[in-house]
PDB file of C-alpha atoms in Angstrom:
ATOM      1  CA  UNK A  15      29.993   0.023   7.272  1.00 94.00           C
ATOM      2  CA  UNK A  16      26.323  -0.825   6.135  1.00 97.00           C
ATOM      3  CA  UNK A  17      24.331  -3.726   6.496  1.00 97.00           C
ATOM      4  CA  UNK A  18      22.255  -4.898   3.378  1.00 98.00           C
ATOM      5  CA  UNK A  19      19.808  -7.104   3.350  1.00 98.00           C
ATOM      6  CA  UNK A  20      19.162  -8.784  -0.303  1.00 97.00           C
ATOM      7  CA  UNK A  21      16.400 -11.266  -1.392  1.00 96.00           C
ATOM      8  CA  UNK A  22      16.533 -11.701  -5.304  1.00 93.00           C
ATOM      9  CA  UNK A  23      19.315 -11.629  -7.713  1.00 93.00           C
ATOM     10  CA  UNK A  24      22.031  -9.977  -5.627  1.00 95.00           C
ATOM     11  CA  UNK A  25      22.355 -13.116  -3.663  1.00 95.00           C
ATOM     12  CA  UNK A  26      25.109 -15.237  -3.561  1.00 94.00           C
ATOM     13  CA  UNK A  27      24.887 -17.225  -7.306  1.00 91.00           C
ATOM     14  CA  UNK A  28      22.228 -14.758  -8.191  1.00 91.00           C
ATOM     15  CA  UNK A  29      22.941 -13.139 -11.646  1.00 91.00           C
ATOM     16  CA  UNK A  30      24.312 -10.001  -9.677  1.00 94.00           C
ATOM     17  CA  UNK A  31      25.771 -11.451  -6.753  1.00 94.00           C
ATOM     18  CA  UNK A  32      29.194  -9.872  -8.350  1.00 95.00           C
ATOM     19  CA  UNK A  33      28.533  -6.388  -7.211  1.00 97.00           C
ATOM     20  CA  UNK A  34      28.801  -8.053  -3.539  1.00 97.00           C
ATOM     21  CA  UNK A  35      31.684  -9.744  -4.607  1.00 92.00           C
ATOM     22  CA  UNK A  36      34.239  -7.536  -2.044  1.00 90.00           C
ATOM     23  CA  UNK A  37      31.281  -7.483   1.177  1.00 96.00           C
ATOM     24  CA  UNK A  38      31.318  -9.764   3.793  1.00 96.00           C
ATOM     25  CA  UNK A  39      28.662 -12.065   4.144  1.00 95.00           C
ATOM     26  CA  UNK A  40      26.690 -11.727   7.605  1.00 94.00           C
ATOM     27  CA  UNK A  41      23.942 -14.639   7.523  1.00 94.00           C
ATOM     28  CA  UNK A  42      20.366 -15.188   6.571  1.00 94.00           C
ATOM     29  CA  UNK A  43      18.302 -12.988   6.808  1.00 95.00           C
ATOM     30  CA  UNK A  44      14.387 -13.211   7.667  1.00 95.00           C
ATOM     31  CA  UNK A  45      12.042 -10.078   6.805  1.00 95.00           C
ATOM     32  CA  UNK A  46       8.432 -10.675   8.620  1.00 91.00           C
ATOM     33  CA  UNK A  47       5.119  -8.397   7.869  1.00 90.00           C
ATOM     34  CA  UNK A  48       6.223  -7.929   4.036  1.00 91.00           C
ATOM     35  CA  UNK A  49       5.384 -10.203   0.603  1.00 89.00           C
ATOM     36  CA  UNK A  50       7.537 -11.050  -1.904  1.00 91.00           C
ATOM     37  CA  UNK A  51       6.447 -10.725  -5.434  1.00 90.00           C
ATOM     38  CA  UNK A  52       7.636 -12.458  -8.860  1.00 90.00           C
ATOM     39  CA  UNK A  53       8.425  -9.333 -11.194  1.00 88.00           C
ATOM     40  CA  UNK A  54       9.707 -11.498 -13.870  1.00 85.00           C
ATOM     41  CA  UNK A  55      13.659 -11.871 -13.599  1.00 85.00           C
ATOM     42  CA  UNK A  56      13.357 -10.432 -10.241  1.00 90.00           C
ATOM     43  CA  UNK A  57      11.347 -10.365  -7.393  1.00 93.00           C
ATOM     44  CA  UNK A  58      10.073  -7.201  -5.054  1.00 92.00           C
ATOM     45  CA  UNK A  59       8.931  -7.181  -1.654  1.00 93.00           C
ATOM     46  CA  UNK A  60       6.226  -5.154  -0.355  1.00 90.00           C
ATOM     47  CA  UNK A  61       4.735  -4.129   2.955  1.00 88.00           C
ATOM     48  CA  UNK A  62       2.013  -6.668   3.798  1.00 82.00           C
ATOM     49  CA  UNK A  63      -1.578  -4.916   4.140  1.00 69.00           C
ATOM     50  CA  UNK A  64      -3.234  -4.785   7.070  1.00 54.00           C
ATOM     51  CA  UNK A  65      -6.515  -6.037   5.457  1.00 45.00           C
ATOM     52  CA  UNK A  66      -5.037  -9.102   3.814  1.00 57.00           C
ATOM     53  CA  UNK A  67      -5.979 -12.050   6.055  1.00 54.00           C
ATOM     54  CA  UNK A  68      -2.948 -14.395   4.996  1.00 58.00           C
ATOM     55  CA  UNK A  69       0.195 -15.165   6.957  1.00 64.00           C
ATOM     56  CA  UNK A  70       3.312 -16.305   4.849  1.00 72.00           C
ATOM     57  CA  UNK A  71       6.613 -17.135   5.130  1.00 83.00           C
ATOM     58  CA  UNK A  72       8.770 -13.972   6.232  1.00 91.00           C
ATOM     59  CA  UNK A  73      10.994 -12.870   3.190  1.00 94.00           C
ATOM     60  CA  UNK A  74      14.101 -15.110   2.913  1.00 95.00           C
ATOM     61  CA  UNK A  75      17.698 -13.432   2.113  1.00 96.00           C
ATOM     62  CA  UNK A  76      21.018 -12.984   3.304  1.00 97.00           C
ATOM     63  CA  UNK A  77      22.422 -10.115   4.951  1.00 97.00           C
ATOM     64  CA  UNK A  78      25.905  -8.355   3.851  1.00 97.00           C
ATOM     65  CA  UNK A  79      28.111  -5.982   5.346  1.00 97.00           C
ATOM     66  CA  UNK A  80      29.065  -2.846   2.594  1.00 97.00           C
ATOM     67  CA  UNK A  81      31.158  -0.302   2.406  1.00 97.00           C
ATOM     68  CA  UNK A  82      29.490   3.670   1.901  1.00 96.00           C
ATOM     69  CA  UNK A  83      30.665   3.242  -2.062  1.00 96.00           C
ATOM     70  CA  UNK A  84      29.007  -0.574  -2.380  1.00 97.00           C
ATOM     71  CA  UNK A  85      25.959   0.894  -0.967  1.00 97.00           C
ATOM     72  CA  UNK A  86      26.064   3.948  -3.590  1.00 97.00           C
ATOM     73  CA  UNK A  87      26.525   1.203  -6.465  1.00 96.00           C
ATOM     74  CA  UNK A  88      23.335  -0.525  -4.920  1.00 97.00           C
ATOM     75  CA  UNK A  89      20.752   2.221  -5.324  1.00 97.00           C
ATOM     76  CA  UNK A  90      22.117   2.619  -9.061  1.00 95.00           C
ATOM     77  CA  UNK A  91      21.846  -1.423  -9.610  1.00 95.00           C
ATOM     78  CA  UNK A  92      18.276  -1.677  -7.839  1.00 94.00           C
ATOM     79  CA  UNK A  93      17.015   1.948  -9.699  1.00 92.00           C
ATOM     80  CA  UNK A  94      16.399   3.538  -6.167  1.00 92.00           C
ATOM     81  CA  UNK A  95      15.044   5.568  -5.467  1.00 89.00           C
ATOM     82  CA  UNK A  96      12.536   5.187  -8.643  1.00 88.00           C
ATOM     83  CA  UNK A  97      12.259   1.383  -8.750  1.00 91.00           C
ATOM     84  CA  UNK A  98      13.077   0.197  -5.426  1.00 94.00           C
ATOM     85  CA  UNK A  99      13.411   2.674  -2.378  1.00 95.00           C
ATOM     86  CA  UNK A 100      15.865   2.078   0.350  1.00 97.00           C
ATOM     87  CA  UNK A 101      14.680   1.646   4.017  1.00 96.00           C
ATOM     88  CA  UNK A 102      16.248   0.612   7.121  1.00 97.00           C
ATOM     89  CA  UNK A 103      14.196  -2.317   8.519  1.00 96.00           C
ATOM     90  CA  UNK A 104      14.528  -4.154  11.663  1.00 95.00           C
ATOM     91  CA  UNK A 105      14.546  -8.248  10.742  1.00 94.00           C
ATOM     92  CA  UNK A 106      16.472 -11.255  12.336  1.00 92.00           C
ATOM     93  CA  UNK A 107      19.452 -12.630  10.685  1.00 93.00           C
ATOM     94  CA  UNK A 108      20.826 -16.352  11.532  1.00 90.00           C
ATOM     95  CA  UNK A 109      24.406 -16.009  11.880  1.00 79.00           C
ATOM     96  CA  UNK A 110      27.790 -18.448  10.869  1.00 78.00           C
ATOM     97  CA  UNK A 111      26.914 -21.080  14.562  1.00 75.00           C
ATOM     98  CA  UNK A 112      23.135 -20.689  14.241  1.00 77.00           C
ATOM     99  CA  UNK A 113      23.218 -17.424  16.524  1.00 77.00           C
ATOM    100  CA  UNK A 114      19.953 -15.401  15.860  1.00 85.00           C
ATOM    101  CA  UNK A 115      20.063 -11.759  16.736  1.00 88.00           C
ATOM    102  CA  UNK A 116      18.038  -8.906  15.375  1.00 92.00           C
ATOM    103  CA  UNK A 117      20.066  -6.440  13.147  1.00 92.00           C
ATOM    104  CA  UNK A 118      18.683  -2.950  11.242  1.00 96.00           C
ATOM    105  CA  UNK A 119      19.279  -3.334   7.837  1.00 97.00           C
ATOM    106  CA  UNK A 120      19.092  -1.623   4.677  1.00 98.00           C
ATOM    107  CA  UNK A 121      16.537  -3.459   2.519  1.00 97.00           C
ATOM    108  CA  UNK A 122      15.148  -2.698  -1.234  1.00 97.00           C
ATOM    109  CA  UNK A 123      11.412  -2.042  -1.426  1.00 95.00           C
ATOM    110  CA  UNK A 124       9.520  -1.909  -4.450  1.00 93.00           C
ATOM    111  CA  UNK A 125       8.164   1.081  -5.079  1.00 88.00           C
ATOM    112  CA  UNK A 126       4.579   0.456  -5.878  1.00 81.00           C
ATOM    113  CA  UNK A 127       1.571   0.201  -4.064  1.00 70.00           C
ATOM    114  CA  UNK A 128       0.414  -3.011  -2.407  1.00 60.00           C
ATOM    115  CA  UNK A 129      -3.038  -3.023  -4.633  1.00 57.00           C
ATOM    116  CA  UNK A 130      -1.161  -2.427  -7.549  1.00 71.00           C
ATOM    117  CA  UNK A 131       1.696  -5.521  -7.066  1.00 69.00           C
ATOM    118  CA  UNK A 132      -1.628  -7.552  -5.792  1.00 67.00           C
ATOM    119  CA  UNK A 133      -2.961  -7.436  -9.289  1.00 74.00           C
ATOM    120  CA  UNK A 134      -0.090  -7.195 -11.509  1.00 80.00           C
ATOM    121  CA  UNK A 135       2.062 -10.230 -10.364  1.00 85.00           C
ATOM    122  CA  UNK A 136       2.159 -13.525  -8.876  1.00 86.00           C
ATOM    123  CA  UNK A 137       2.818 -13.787  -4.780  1.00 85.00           C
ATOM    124  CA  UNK A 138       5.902 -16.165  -3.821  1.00 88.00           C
ATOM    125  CA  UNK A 139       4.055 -17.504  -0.973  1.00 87.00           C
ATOM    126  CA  UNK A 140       7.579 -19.670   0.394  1.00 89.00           C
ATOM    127  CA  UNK A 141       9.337 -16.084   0.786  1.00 89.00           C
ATOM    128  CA  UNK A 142      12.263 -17.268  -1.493  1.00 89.00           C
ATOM    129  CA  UNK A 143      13.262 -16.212  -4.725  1.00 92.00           C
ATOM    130  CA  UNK A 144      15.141 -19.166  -6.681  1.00 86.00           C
ATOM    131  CA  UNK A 145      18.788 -17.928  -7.125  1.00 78.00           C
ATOM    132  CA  UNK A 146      19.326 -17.376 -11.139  1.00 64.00           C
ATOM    133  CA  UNK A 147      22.633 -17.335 -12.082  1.00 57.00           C
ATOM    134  CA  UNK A 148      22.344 -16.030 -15.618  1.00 55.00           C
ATOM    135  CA  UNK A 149      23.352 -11.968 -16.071  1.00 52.00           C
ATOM    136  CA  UNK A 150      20.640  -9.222 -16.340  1.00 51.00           C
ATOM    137  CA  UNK A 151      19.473  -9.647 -19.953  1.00 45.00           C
TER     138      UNK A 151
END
């Protein structure tokens, strides 16, 4: 089994929550040292630069335990590895009880460079993408 960590429309009420619809939900997650962009009907998350002199809210998701085939289905939904690339990051997840451990997960990044996202699109500065309900037009 896999452990996902989604911030966007894959969340639960998100317009694509229903590909998780048969994964069990672990808890929030919290992703620190990356920023979360506003790509339009969904958001990507990119490593934070080492230059830039702000510090924001970590990136806000939940975290969801997959199956080898779920995880297969993912990198066609998110267009990985050409839109989004798949890494295993380290971030702390608040679990059912309010226990927070630390937990490697498999996260979406966007696959751009920082400079580029910086100038194309609008930071989410709270680290939470509003859950849209509505399907992928």
């Amino acid at each position: 089994m896999n452990k996902v960590f989604v911030y966007g429309t894959l969340k639960r009420g998100g317009g694509l929550h229903h590909y998780l619809s048969g994964a069990e939900f672990v808890g929030a997650g919290f992703l620190a040292g990356f920023d979360m962009f506003n790509l339009g009907w969904f958001p990507g998350i990119v490593k934070r630069s080492e230059s830039q002199d702000h510090e924001l809210n970590p990136v806000m998701g939940e975290v969801f335990l997959v199956d080898d085939e779920t995880l297969k289905l993912l990198d066609e939904v998110e267009s990985a590895p050409s839109l989004y690339k798949r890494e295993e990051l380290c971030l702390t997840v608040i679990e059912p009880g309010l226990v927070s451990t630390t937990h490697k997960c498999w996260t979406y990044i966007y696959n751009s460079r920082v400079h580029e996202v910086n100038r194309k699109y609008d930071l989410i500065e709270s680290g939470s993408f509003p859950v849209r309900s509505e399907s992928f037009p």
